[in-house]
mmCIF file of C-alpha atoms in Angstrom:
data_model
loop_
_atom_site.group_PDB
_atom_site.id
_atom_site.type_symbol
_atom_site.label_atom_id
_atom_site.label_comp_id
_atom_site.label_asym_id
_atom_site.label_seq_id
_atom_site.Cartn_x
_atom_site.Cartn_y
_atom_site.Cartn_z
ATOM 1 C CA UNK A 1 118.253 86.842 90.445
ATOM 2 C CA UNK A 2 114.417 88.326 90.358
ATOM 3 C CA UNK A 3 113.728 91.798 89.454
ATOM 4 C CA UNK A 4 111.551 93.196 91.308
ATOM 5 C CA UNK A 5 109.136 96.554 90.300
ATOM 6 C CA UNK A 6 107.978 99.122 93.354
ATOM 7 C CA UNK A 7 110.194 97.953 95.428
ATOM 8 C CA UNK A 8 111.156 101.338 97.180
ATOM 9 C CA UNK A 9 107.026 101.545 98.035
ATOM 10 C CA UNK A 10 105.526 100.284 101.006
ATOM 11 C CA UNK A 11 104.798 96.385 100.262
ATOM 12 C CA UNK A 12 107.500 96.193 97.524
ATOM 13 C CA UNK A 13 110.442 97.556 99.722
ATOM 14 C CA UNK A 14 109.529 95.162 103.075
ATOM 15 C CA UNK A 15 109.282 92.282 100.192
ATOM 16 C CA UNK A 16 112.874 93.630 98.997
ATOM 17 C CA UNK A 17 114.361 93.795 102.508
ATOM 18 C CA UNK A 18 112.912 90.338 103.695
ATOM 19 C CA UNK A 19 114.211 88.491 100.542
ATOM 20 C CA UNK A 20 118.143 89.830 101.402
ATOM 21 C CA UNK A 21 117.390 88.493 104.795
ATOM 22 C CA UNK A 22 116.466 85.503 104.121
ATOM 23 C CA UNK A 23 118.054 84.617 100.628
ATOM 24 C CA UNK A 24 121.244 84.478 98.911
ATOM 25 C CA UNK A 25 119.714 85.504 95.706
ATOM 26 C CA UNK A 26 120.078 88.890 93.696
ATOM 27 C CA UNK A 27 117.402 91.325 93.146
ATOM 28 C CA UNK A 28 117.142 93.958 90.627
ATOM 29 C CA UNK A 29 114.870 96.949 91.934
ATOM 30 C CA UNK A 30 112.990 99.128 89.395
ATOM 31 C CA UNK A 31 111.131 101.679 91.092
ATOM 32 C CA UNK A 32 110.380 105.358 89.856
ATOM 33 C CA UNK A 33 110.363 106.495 93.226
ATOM 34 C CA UNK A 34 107.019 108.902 93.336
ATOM 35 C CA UNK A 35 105.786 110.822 96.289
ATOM 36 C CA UNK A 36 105.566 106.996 98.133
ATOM 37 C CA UNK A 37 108.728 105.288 97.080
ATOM 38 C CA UNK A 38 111.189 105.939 99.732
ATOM 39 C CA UNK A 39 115.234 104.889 99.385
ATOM 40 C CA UNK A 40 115.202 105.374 103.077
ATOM 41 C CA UNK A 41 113.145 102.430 103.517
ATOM 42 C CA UNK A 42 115.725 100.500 102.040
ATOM 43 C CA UNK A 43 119.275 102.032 103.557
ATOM 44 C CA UNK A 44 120.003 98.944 105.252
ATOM 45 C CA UNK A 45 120.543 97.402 102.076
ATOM 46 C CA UNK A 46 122.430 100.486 100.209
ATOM 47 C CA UNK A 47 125.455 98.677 100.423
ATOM 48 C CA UNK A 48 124.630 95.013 99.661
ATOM 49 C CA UNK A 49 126.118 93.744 96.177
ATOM 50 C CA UNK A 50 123.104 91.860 95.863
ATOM 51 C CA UNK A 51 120.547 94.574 95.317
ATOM 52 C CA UNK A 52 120.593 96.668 92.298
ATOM 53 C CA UNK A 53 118.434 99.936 92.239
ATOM 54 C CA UNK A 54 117.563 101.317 89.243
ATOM 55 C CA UNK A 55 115.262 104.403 89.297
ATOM 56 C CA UNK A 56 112.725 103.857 85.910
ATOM 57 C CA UNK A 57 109.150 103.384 85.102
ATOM 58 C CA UNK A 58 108.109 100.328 84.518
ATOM 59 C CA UNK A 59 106.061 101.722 81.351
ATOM 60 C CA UNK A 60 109.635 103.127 79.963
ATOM 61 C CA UNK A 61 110.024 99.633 77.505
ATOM 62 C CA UNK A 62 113.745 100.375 76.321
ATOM 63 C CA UNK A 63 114.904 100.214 79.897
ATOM 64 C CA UNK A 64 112.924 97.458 81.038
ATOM 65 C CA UNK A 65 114.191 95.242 77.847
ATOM 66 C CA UNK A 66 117.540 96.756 78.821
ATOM 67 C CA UNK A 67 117.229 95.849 82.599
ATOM 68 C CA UNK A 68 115.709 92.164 81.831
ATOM 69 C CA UNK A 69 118.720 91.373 78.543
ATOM 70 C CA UNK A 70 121.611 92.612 81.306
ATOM 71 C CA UNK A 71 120.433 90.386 84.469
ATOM 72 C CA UNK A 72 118.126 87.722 82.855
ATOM 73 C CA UNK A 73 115.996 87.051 86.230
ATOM 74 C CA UNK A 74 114.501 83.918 86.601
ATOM 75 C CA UNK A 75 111.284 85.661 87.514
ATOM 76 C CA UNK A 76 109.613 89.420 87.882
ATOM 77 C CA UNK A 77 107.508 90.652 90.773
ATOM 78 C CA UNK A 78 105.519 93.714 90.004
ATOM 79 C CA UNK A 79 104.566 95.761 93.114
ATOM 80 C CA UNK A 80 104.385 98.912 90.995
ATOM 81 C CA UNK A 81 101.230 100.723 91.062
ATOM 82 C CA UNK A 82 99.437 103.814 91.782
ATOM 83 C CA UNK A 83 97.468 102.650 95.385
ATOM 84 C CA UNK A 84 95.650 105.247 97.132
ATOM 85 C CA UNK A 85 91.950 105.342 96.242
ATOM 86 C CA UNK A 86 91.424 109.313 97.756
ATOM 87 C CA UNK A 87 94.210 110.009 95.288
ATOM 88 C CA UNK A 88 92.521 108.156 92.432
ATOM 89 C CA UNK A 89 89.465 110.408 92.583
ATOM 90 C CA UNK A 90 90.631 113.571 92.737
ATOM 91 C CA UNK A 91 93.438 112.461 89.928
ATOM 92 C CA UNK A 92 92.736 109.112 87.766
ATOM 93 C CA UNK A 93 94.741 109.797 85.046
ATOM 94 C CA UNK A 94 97.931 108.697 86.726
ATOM 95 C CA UNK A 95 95.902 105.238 88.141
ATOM 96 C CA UNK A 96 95.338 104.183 83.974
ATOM 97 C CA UNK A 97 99.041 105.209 82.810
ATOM 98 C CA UNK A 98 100.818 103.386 85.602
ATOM 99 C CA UNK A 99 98.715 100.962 86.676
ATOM 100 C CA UNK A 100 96.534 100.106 83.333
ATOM 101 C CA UNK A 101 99.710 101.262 80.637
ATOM 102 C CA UNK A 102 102.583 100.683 82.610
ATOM 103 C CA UNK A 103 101.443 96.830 83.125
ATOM 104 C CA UNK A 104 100.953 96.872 79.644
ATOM 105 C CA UNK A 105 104.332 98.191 78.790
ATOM 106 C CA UNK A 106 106.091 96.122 81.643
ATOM 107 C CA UNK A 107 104.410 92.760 79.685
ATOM 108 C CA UNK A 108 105.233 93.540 76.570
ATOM 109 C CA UNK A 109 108.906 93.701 77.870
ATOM 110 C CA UNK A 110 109.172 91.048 79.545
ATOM 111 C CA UNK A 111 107.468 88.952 77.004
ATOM 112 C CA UNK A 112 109.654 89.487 74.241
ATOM 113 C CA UNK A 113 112.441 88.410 76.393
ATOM 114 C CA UNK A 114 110.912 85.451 77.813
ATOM 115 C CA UNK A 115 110.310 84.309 74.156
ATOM 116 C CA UNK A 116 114.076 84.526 73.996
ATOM 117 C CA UNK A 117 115.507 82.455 76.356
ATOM 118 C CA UNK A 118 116.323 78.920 75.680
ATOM 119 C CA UNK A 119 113.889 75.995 76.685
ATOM 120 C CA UNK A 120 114.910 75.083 80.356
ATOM 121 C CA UNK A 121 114.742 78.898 81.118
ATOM 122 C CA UNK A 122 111.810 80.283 79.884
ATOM 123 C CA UNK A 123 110.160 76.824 81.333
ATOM 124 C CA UNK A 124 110.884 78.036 84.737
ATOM 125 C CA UNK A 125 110.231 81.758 84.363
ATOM 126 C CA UNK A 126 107.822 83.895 86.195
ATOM 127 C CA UNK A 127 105.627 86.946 86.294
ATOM 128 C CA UNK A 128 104.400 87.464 89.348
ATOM 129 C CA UNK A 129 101.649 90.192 89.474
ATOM 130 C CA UNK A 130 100.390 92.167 92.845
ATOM 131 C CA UNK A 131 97.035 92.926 93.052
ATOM 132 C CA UNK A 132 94.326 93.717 95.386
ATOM 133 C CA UNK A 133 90.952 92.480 96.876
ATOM 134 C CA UNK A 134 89.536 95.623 95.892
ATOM 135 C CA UNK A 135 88.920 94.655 91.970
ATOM 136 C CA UNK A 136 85.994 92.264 93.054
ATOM 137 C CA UNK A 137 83.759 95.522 94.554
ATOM 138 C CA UNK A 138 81.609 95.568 97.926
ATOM 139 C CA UNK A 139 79.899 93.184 100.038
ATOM 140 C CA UNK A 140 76.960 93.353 102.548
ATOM 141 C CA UNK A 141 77.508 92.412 106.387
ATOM 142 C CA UNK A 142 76.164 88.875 105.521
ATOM 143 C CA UNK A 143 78.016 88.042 102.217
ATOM 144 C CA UNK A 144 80.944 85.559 102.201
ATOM 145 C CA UNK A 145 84.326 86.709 101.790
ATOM 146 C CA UNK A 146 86.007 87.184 98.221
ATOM 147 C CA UNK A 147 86.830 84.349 96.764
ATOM 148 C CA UNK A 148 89.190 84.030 93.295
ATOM 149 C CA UNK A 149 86.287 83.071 91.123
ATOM 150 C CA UNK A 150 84.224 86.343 92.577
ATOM 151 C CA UNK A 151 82.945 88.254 89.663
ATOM 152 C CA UNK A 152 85.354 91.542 89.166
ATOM 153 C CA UNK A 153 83.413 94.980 90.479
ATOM 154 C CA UNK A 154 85.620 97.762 90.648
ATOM 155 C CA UNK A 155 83.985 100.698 92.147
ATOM 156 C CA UNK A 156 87.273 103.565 92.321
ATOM 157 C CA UNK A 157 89.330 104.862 89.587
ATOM 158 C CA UNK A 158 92.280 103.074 91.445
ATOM 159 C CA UNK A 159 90.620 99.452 92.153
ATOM 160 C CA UNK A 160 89.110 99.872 88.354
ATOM 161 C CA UNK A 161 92.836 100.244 86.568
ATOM 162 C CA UNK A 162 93.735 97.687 88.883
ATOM 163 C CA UNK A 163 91.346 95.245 87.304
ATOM 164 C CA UNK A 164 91.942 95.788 84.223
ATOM 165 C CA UNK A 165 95.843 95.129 84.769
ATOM 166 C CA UNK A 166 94.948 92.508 86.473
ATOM 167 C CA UNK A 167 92.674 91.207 83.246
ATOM 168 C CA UNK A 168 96.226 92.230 81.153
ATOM 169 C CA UNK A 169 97.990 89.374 82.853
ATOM 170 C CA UNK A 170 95.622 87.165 82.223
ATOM 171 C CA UNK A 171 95.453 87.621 78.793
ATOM 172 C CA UNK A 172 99.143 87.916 78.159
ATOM 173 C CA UNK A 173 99.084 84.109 80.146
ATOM 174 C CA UNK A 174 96.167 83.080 77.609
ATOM 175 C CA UNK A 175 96.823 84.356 74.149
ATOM 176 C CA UNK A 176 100.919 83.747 74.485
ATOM 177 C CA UNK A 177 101.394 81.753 76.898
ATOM 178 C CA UNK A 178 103.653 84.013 79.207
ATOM 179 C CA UNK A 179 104.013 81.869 82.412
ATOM 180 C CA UNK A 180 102.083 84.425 84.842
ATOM 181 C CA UNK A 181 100.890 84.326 88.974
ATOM 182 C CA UNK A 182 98.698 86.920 90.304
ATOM 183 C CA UNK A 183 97.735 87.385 94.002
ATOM 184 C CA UNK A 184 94.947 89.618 95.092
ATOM 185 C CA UNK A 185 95.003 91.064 98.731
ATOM 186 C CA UNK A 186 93.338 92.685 101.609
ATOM 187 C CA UNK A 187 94.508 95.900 103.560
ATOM 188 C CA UNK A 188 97.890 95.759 104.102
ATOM 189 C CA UNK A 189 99.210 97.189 107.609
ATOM 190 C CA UNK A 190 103.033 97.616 108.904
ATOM 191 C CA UNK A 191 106.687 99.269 109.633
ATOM 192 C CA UNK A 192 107.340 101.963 106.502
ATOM 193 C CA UNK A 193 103.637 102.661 105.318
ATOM 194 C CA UNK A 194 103.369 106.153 103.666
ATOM 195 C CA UNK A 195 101.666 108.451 106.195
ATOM 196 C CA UNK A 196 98.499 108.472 104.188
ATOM 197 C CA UNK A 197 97.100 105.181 104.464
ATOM 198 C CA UNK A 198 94.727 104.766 107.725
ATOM 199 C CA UNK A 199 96.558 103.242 110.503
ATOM 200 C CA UNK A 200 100.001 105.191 109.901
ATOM 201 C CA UNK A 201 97.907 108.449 109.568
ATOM 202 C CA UNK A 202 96.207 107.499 112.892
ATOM 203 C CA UNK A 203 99.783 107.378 114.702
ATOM 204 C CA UNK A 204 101.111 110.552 113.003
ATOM 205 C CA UNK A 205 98.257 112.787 113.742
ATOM 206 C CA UNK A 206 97.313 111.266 116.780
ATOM 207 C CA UNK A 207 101.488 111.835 118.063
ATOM 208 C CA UNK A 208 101.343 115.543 116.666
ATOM 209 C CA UNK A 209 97.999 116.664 118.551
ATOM 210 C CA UNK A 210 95.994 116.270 115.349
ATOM 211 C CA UNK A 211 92.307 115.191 114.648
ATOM 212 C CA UNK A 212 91.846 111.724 113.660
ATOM 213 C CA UNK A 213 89.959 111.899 110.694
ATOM 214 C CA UNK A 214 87.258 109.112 110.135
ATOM 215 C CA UNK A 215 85.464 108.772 107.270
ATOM 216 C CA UNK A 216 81.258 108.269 107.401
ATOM 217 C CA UNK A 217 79.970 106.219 110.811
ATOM 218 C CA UNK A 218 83.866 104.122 110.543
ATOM 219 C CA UNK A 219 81.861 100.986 110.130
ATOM 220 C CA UNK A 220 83.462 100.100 106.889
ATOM 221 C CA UNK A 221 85.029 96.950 107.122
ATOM 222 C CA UNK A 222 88.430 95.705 105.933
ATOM 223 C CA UNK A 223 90.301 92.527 106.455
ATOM 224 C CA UNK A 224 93.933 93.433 107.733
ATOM 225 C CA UNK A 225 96.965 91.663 106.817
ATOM 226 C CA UNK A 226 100.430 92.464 108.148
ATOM 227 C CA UNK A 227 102.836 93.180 105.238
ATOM 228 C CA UNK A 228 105.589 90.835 106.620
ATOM 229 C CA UNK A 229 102.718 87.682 106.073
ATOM 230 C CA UNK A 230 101.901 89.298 102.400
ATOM 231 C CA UNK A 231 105.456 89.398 101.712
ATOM 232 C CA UNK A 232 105.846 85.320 102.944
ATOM 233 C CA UNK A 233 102.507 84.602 100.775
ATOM 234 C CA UNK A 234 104.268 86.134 97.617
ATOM 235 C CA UNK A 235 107.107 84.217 98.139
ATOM 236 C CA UNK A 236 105.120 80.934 98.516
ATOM 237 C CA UNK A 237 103.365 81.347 95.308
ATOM 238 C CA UNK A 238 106.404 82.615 93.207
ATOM 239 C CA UNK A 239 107.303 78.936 94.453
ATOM 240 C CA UNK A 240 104.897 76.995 93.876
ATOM 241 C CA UNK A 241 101.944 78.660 92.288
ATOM 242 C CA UNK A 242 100.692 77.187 89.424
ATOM 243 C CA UNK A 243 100.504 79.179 86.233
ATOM 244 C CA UNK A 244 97.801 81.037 85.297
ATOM 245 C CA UNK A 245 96.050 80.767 88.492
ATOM 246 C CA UNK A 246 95.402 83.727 90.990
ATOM 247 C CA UNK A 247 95.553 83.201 94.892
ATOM 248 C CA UNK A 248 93.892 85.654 97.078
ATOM 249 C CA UNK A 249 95.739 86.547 100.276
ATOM 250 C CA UNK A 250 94.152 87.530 103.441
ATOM 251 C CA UNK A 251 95.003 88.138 107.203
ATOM 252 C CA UNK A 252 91.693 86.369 108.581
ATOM 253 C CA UNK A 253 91.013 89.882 110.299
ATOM 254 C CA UNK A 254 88.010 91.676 108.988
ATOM 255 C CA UNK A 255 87.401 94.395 111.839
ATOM 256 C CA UNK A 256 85.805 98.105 110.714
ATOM 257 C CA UNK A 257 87.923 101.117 110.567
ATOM 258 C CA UNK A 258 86.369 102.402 113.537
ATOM 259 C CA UNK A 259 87.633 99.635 115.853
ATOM 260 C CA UNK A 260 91.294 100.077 114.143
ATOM 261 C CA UNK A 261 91.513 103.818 115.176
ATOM 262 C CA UNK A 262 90.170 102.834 118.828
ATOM 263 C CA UNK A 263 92.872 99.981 118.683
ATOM 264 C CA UNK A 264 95.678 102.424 117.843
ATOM 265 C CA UNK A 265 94.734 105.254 120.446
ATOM 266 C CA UNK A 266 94.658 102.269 122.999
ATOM 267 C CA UNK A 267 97.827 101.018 122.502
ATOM 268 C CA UNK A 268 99.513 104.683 122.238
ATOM 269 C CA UNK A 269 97.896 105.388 125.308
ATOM 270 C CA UNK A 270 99.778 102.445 126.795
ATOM 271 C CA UNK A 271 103.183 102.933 124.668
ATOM 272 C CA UNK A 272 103.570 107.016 124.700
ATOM 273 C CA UNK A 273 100.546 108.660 126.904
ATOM 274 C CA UNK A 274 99.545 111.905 126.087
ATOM 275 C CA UNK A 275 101.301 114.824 128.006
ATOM 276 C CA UNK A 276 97.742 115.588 129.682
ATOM 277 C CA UNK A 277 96.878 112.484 130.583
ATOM 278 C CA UNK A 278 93.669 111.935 128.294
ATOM 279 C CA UNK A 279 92.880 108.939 126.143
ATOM 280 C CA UNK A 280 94.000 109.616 122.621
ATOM 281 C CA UNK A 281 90.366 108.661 121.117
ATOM 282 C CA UNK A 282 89.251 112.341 122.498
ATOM 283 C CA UNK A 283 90.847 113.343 118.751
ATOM 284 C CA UNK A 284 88.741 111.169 117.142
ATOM 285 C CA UNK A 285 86.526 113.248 114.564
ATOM 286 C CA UNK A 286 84.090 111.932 112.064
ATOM 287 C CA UNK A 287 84.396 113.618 108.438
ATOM 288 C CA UNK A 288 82.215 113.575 105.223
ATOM 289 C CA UNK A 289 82.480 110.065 103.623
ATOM 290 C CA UNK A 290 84.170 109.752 100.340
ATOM 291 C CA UNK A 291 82.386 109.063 97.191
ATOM 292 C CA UNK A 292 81.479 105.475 95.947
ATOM 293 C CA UNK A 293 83.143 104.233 99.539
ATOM 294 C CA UNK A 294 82.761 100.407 99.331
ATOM 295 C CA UNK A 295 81.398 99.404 102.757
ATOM 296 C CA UNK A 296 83.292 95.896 102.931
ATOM 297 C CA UNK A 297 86.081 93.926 102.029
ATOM 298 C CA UNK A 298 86.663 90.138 103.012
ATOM 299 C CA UNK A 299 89.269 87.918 101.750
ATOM 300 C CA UNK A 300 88.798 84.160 101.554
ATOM 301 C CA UNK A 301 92.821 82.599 101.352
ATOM 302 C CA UNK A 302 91.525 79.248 102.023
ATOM 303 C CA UNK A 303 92.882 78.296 98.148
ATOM 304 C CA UNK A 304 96.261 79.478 99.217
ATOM 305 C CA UNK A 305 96.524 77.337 102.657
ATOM 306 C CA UNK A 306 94.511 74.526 100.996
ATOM 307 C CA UNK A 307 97.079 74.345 97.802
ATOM 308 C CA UNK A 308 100.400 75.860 99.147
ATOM 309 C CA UNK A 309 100.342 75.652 102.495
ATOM 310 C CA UNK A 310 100.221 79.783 103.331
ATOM 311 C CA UNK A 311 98.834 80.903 106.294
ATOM 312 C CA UNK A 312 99.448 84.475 108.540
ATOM 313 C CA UNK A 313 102.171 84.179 111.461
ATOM 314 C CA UNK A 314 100.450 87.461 113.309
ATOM 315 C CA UNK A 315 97.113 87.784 114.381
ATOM 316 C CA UNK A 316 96.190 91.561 114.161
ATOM 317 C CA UNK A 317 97.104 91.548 117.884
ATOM 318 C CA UNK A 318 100.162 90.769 117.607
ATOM 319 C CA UNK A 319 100.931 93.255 114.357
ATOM 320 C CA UNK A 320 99.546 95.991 114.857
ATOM 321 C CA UNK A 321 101.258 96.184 118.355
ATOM 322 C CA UNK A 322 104.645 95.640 116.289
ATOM 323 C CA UNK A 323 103.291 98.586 113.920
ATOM 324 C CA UNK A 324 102.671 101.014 116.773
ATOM 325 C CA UNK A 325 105.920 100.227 118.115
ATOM 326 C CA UNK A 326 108.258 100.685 115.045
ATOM 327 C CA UNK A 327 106.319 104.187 114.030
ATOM 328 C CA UNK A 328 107.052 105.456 117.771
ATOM 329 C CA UNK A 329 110.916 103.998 117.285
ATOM 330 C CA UNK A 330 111.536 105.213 113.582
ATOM 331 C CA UNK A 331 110.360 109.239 113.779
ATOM 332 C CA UNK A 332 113.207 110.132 111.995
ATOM 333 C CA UNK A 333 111.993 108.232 109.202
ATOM 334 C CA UNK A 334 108.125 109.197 109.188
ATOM 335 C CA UNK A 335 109.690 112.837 109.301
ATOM 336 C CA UNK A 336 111.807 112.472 106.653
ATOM 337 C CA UNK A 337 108.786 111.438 104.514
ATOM 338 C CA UNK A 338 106.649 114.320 105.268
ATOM 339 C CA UNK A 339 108.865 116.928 104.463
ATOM 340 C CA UNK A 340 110.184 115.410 101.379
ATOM 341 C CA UNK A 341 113.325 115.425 102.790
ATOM 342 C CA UNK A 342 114.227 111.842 101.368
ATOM 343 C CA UNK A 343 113.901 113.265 97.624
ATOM 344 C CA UNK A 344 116.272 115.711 98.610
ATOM 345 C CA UNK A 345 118.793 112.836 99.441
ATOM 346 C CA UNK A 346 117.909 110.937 96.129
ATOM 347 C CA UNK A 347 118.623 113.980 93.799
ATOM 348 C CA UNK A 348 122.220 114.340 96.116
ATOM 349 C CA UNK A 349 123.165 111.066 95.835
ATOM 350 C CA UNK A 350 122.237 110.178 92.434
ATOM 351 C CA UNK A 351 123.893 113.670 91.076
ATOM 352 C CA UNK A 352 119.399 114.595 89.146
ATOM 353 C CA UNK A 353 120.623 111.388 86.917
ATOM 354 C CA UNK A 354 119.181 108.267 86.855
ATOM 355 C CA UNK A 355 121.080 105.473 87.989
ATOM 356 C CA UNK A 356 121.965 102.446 86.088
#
């Protein structure tokens, strides 16, 4: 079995459900479920004997020893992070104890029981670490993409703790030898995205009469990569990655917010019209820009098609058509998020105790 960390988030939980789909392997799911971890995300596999939930942080270092002694994985995947970059300005203290502590805590765990295990196993153990493009800074309209030897630039509280979590894993590879993988990647996009990321916010307001809040001019530019091809990159790697190196992993789809908002009021227009007829875009409305708002992201994966044979299935055509449709077809769930209603649920089902 893996154990996997985040896995009731966004990427982490679509990772969890495809790997029941399409493996007969166990996975052990550590998640503390914060504001974005959702067990609703996951109910389809609420009664399959193969996945474990276990509601911890993956800084808590008796229950991660406890977690990793009980169901000795073969390998760890660590989703878990803080992620929202608004969020990390207006409160970074919770971006450095998750994402800079908690990796530190989560390593030091899983080290001393990798140093346990007999030969064979720890040979063919993993830590797999999830990362993002964001750690190697900005780029002008005419520099090249990202690639994995790109100098790191962090310019946000949250792409900052990232780095140095990322530099954590490096080290821990380095100075003893814990067998570590660590992909970086672009904007992900896709069904069960917390409603506060761009493209899900776009649908929500957009469906509830709202404004559709765009940041500066919307010329900042972002490479977009459905989750479902992140999810099939991370899998590749935890494969056949070799140790110590880093892959980055793109979608080939660098487009500026702007155009993505225009995209998703066109194809709502087409899918679920408004009531009066008019074009969704009318709600369009430009707001103040955020502070130190990096103008553009671009992800080179060329190493990762070159060395393991990764590439995207969906062009951002074909995914964020498949993203439009799910939000319209799973309302109860996006409702469920924003009233909170899904905590209620955990707190009923779980009795206010954590579950082992």
């Amino acid at each position: 079995m893996i154990l996997v960390t985040g896995g009731a988030g966004f990427i982490g939980a679509n990772f969890v459900l495809d790997w029941l789909a399409g493996s007969t392997e166990a996975i052990v799911n550590l998640d503390k479920l914060t504001y974005a971890g959702n067990l609703q995300t996951l109910a389809s596999a609420a009664d399959n004997p193969r996945h474990v939930f276990v509601q911890g942080d993956i800084g808590d270092t008796a229950l991660v020893a406890r977690l990793m002694a009980e169901h000795r994985p073969r390998a760890v995947v660590n989703f878990a992070a803080e992620s929202h970059v608004d969020r990390s300005i207006h409160g970074p203290e919770d971006f450095v104890q998750t994402n800079v502590l908690g990796t530190f805590r989560l390593l030091e765990a899983v080290r001393g029981h990798w140093a346990s295990l007999p030969q064979a196993e720890k040979a063919a153990f993993r830590f797999l670490h999830v990362s993002t493009d964001e750690v190697y800074g900005t780029l002008s309209a005419t520099d090249p993409a990202f690639t994995e030897t790109n100098r790191y630039e962090p310019n946000s509280p949250y792409s900052a703790s990232k780095a140095a979590s990322d530099h954590l894993v490096r080290a821990w590879h380095h100075t003893y030898g814990l067998p570590v993988l660590t992909t970086n990647c672009s904007n992900n996009y896709g069904p069960y995205h917390f409603p506060e990321k761009l493209i899900p916010l776009m649908i929500v307001n957009a469906l509830a009469g709202k404004s559709l809040p765009v940041y500066g001019d919307g010329m900042q530019v972002r490479d977009w990569l459905y989750v479902k091809d992140h999810c099939s990159a991370i899998r590749r790697v935890l494969e056949a990655g070799k140790l110590g190196e880093t892959y980055n992993v793109g979608g080939w789809n660098e487009k500026p917010n702007i155009e993505i908002v225009r995209t998703v009021c066109a194809l709502l227009d087409e899918l679920k019209p408004r009531a009066d007829g008019k074009p969704y875009a009318e709600q369009i409305t430009y707001v103040t820009d955020r502070p130190g708002h990096d103008r553009r992201y671009a992800i080179d994966a060329r190493k990762l098609e070159r060395e393991l044979g990764w590439k995207p299935a969906e062009t951002f055509e074909s995914g964020i058509r498949k993203t439009v449709e799910w939000y319209l077809a799973n309302g109860e769930w996006v409702r469920n998020v924003q009233s909170g209603s899904y905590r209620d649920w955990v707190s009923k089902q779980y009795g206010g105790a954590v579950p082992a």
